[in-house]
Short mmCIF file of C-alpha atoms in Angstrom, two decimals:
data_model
loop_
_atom_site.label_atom_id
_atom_site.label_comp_id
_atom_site.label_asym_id
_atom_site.label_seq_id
_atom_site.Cartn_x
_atom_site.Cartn_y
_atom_site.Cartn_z
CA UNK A 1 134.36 122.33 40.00
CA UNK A 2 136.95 120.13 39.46
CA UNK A 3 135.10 117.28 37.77
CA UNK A 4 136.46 116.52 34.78
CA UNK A 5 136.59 113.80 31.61
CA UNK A 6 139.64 112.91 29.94
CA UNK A 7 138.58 111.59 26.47
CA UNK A 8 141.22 108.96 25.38
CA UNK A 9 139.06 106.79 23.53
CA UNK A 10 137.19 108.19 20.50
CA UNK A 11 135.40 105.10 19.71
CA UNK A 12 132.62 105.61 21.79
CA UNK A 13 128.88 106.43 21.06
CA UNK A 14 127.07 110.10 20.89
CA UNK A 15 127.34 111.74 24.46
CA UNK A 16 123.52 111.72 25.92
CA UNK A 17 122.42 114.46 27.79
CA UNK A 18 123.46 115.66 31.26
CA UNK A 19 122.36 113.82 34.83
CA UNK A 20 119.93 116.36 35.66
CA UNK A 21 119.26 119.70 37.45
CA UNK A 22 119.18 120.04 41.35
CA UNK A 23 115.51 121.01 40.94
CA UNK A 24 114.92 117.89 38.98
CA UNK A 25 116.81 115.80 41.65
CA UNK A 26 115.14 116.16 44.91
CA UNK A 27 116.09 114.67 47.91
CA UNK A 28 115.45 110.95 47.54
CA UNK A 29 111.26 112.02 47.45
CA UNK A 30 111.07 111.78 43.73
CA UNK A 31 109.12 108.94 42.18
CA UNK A 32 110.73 106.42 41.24
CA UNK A 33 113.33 106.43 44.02
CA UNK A 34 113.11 103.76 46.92
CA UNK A 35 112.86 105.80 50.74
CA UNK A 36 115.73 106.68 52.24
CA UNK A 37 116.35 103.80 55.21
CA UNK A 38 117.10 104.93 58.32
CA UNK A 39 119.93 102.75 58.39
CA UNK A 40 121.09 105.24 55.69
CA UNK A 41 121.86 107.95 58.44
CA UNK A 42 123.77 105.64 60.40
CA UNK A 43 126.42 105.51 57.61
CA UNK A 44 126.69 108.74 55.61
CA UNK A 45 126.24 110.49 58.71
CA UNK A 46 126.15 114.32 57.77
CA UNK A 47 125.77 113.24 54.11
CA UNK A 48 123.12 111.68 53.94
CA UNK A 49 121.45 113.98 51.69
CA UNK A 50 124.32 114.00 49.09
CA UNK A 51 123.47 110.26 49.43
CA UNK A 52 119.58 111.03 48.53
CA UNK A 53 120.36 113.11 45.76
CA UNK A 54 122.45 110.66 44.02
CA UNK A 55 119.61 107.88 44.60
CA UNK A 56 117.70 110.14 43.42
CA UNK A 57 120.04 110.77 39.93
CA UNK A 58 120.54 106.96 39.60
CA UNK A 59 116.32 106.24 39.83
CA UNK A 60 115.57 109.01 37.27
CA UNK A 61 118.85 109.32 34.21
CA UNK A 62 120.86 106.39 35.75
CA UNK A 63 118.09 104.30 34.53
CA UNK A 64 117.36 106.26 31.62
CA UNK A 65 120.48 106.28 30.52
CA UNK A 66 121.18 102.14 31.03
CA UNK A 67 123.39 102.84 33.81
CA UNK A 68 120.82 100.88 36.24
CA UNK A 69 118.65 98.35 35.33
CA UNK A 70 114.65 99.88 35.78
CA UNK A 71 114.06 96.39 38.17
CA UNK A 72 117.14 97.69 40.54
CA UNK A 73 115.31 100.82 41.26
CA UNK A 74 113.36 99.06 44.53
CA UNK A 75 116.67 98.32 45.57
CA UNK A 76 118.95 101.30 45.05
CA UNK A 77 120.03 101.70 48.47
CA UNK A 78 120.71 98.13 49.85
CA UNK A 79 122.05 96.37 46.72
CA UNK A 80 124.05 99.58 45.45
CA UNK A 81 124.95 102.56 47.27
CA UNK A 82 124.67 101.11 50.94
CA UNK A 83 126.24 97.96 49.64
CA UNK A 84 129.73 99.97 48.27
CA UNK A 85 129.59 102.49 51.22
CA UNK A 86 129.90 99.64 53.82
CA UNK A 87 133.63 99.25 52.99
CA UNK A 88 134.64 103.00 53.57
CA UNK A 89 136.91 101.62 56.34
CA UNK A 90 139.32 99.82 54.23
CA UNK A 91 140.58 103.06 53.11
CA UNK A 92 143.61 104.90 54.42
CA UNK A 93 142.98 108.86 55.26
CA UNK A 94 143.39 110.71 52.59
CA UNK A 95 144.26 108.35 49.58
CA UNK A 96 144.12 108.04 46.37
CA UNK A 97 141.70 105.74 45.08
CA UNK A 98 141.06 104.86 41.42
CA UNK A 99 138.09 103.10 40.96
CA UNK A 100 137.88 100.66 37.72
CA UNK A 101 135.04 100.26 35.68
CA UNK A 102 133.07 103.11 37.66
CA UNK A 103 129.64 102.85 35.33
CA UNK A 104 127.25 104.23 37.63
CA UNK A 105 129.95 105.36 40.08
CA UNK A 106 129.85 102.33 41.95
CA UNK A 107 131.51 101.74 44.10
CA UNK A 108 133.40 105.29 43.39
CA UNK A 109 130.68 108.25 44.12
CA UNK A 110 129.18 105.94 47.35
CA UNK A 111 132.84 106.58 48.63
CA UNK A 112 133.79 109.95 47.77
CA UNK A 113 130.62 111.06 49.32
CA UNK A 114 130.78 109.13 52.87
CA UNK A 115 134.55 109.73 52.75
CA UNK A 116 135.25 113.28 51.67
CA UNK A 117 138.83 112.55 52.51
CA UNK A 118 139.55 110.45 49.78
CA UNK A 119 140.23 111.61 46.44
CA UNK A 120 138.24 109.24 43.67
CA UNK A 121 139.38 108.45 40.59
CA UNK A 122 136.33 107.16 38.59
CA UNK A 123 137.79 105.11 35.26
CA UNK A 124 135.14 104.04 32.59
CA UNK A 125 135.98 103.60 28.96
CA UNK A 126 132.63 104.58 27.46
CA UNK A 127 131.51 107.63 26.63
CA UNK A 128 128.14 107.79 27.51
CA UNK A 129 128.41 106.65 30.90
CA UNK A 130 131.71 109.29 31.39
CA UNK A 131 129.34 112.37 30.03
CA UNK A 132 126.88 110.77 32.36
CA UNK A 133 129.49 110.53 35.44
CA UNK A 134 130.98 114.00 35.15
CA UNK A 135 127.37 115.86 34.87
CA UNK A 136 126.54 113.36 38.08
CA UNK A 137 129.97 114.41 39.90
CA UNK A 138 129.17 118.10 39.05
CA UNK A 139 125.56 118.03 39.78
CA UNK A 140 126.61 116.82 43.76
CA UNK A 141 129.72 118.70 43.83
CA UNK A 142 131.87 116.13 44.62
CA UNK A 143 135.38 118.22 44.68
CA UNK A 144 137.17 115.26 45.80
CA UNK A 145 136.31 113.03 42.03
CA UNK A 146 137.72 113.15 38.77
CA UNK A 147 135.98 111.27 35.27
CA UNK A 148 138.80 109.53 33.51
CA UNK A 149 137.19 108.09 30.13
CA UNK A 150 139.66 104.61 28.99
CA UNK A 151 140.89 101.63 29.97
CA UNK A 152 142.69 100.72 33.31
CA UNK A 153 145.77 100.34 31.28
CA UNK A 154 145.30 104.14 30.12
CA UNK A 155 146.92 105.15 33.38
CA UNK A 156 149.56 102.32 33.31
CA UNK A 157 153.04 105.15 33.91
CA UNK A 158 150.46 107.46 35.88
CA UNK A 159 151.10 108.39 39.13
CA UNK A 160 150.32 105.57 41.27
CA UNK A 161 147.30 105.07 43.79
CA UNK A 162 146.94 103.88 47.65
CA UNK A 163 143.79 101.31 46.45
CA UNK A 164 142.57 100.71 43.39
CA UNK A 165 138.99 99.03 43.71
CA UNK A 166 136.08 97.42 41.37
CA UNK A 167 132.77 96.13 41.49
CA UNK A 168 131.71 93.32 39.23
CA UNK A 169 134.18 94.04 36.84
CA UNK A 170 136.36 90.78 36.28
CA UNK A 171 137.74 88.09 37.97
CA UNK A 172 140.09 88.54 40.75
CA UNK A 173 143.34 87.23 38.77
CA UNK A 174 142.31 89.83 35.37
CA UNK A 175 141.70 92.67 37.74
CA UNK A 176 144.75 92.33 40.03
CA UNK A 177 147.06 91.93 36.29
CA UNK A 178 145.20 95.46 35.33
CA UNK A 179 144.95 96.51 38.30
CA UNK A 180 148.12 95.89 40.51
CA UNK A 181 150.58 97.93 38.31
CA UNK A 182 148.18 101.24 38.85
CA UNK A 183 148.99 100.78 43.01
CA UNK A 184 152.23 102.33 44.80
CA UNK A 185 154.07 100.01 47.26
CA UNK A 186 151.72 99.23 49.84
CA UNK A 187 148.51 99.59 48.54
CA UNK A 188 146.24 97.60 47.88
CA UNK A 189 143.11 96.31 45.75
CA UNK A 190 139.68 95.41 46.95
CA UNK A 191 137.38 93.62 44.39
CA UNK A 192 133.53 94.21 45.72
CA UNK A 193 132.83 90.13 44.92
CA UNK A 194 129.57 87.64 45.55
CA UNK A 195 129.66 84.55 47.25
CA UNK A 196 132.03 83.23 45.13
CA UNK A 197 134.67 85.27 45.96
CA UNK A 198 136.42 82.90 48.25
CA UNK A 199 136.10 79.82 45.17
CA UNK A 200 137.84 82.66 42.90
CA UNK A 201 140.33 83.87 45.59
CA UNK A 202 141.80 80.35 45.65
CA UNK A 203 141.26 79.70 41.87
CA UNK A 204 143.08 82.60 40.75
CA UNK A 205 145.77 82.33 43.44
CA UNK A 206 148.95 81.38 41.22
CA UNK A 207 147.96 84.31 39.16
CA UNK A 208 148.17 86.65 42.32
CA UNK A 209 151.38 85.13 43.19
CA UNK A 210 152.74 85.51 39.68
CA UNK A 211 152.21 89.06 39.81
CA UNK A 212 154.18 89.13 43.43
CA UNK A 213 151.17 90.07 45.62
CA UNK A 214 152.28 89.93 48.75
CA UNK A 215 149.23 88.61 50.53
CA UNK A 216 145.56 88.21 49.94
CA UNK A 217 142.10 87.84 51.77
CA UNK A 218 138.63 87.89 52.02
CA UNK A 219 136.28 90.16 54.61
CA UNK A 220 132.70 90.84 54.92
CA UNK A 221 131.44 94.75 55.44
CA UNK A 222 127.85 95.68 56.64
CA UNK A 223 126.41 93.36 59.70
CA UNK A 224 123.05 95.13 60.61
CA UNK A 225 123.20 97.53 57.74
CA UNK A 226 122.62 95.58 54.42
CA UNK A 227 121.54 91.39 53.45
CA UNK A 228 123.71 89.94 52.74
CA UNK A 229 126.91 91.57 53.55
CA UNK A 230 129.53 93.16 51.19
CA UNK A 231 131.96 90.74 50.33
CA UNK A 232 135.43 92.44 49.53
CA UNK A 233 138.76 90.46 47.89
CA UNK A 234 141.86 92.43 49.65
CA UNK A 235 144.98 91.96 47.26
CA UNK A 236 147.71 93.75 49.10
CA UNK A 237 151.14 94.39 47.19
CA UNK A 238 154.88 94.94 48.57
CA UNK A 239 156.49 96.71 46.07
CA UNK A 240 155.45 97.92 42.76
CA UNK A 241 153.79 95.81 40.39
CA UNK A 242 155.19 95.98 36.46
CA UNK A 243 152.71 96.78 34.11
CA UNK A 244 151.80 94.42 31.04
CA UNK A 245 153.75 91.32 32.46
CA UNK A 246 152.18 87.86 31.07
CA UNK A 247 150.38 86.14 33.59
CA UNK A 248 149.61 82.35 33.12
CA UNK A 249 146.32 82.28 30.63
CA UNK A 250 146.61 86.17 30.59
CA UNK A 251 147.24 88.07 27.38
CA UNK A 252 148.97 91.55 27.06
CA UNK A 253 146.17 94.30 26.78
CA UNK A 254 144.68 94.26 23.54
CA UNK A 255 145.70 97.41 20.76
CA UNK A 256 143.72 100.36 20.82
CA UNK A 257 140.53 100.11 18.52
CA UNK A 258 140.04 96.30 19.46
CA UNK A 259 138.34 94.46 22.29
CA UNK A 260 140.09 91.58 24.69
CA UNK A 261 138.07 88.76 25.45
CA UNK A 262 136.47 88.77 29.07
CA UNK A 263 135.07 86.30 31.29
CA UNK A 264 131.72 85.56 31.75
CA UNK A 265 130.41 89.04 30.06
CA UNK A 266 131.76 91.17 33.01
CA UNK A 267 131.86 94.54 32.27
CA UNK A 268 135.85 95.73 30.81
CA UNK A 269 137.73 98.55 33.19
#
């Protein structure tokens, strides 16, 4: 298997136990787990089961574990896993894809699983939900995902990636300065956003031009398949984007061992 967690922050709290078994799983029948919609089919095509067995993981540990909220378990499929599968179509064959701030594997495992193409890099900076992640990416045998435990910064000097992508993470001008320097020349960043996404986009636009984003843009995923659709913020770059560079209000990452500020209690890549 070629799961693995690269621990580069020791900070974190005692490692909880792993996802589950297969026999624990199921197939999306377990209790606790919403039915499997036929719209489901539609999308993950072949997969759909690997789709109903990670429903099935985030309705039982996910929630036991904090990963999911217990009220979200109703609405597993629309609101989470349909909701980040949608957007499949934004990425190139065969990229790498680093996904910031994976907790649950959202939108990360959604993607590796109806795009077995793509290799996923899943980035979380707490323990607990990496030992969670890697027994999850092991458990489905997801060859095509990797756990990396730190920051976004952590792979700052890495090799680079064809799309970096998030899901209520930060605002669009914080996650394109973290973000951005992680993507080669041409690729891109899509921010899974609300209905405020086009008030950020334009909000946050000198940032984006600061950074020399090359364009940016808003497009809804989804018609027929989930309410309401997926919105997704496209930041597209030109050439590669420095890391660390001082961006308006922006500060430089924080040392290791203490936290930045974030806005509005969004969760930290």
């Amino acid at each position: 298997m070629n799961a693995r967690s690269e621990d580069l922050d020791r900070s974190g709290p005692s490692s909880p136990q792993p996802a589950t078994s297969s026999a624990e799983a199921g197939t999306g029948s377990r209790p606790g787990a919403p039915p499997t919609p036929d719209v489901a089919a539609a999308v993950f095509g072949s997969q759909v089961s690997l789709a109903e067995r990670y429903v099935a993981l985030l309705a039982a540990t996910g929630i036991s574990h904090g990963l999911i909220g217990p009220r979200e378990a109703p609405r597993l499929w629309d609101r989470h896993v349909l909701n980040c599968a949608v957007v499949h179509p934004l990425f190139a064959t065969g990229a790498r894809v680093a996904d910031l701030g994976s907790g649950a594997g959202l939108p990360g495992i959604p993607l590796a699983i109806v795009r077995p193409d793509l290799r996923l890099t899943l980035v979380e900076p707490l323990q607990r939900r990496t030992t969670w992640l890697t027994a999850a990416v092991e458990e489905l045998g997801l060859a095509n995902v990797v756990v990396h435990r730190g920051r976004a910064e952590s792979l700052w000097g890495a090799p680079r990636f064809g799309h970096v992508t998030a899901r209520a993470v930060a605002r669009i001008g914080e996650l394109a300065r973290i973000g951005l320097p992680l993507l080669e020349a041409g690729g891109s960043l899509h921010a899974l956003k609300g209905t405020s996404a086009p008030t950020e986009l334009t909000e946050d636009a000198d940032q984006l031009r600061a950074l020399n984003a090359s364009r940016w843009s808003v497009a809804s995923f989804g018609a027929g398949v989930v309410t309401p659709e997926t919105l997704v913020v496209t930041v597209d770059v030109g050439s590669a984007v420095t890391p660390g560079r001082r961006v308006g209000g922006s500060a430089r990452p924080a040392p290791r061992g203490r936290r930045s500020p974030t806005s509005s209690g969004r969760r930290r890549p």
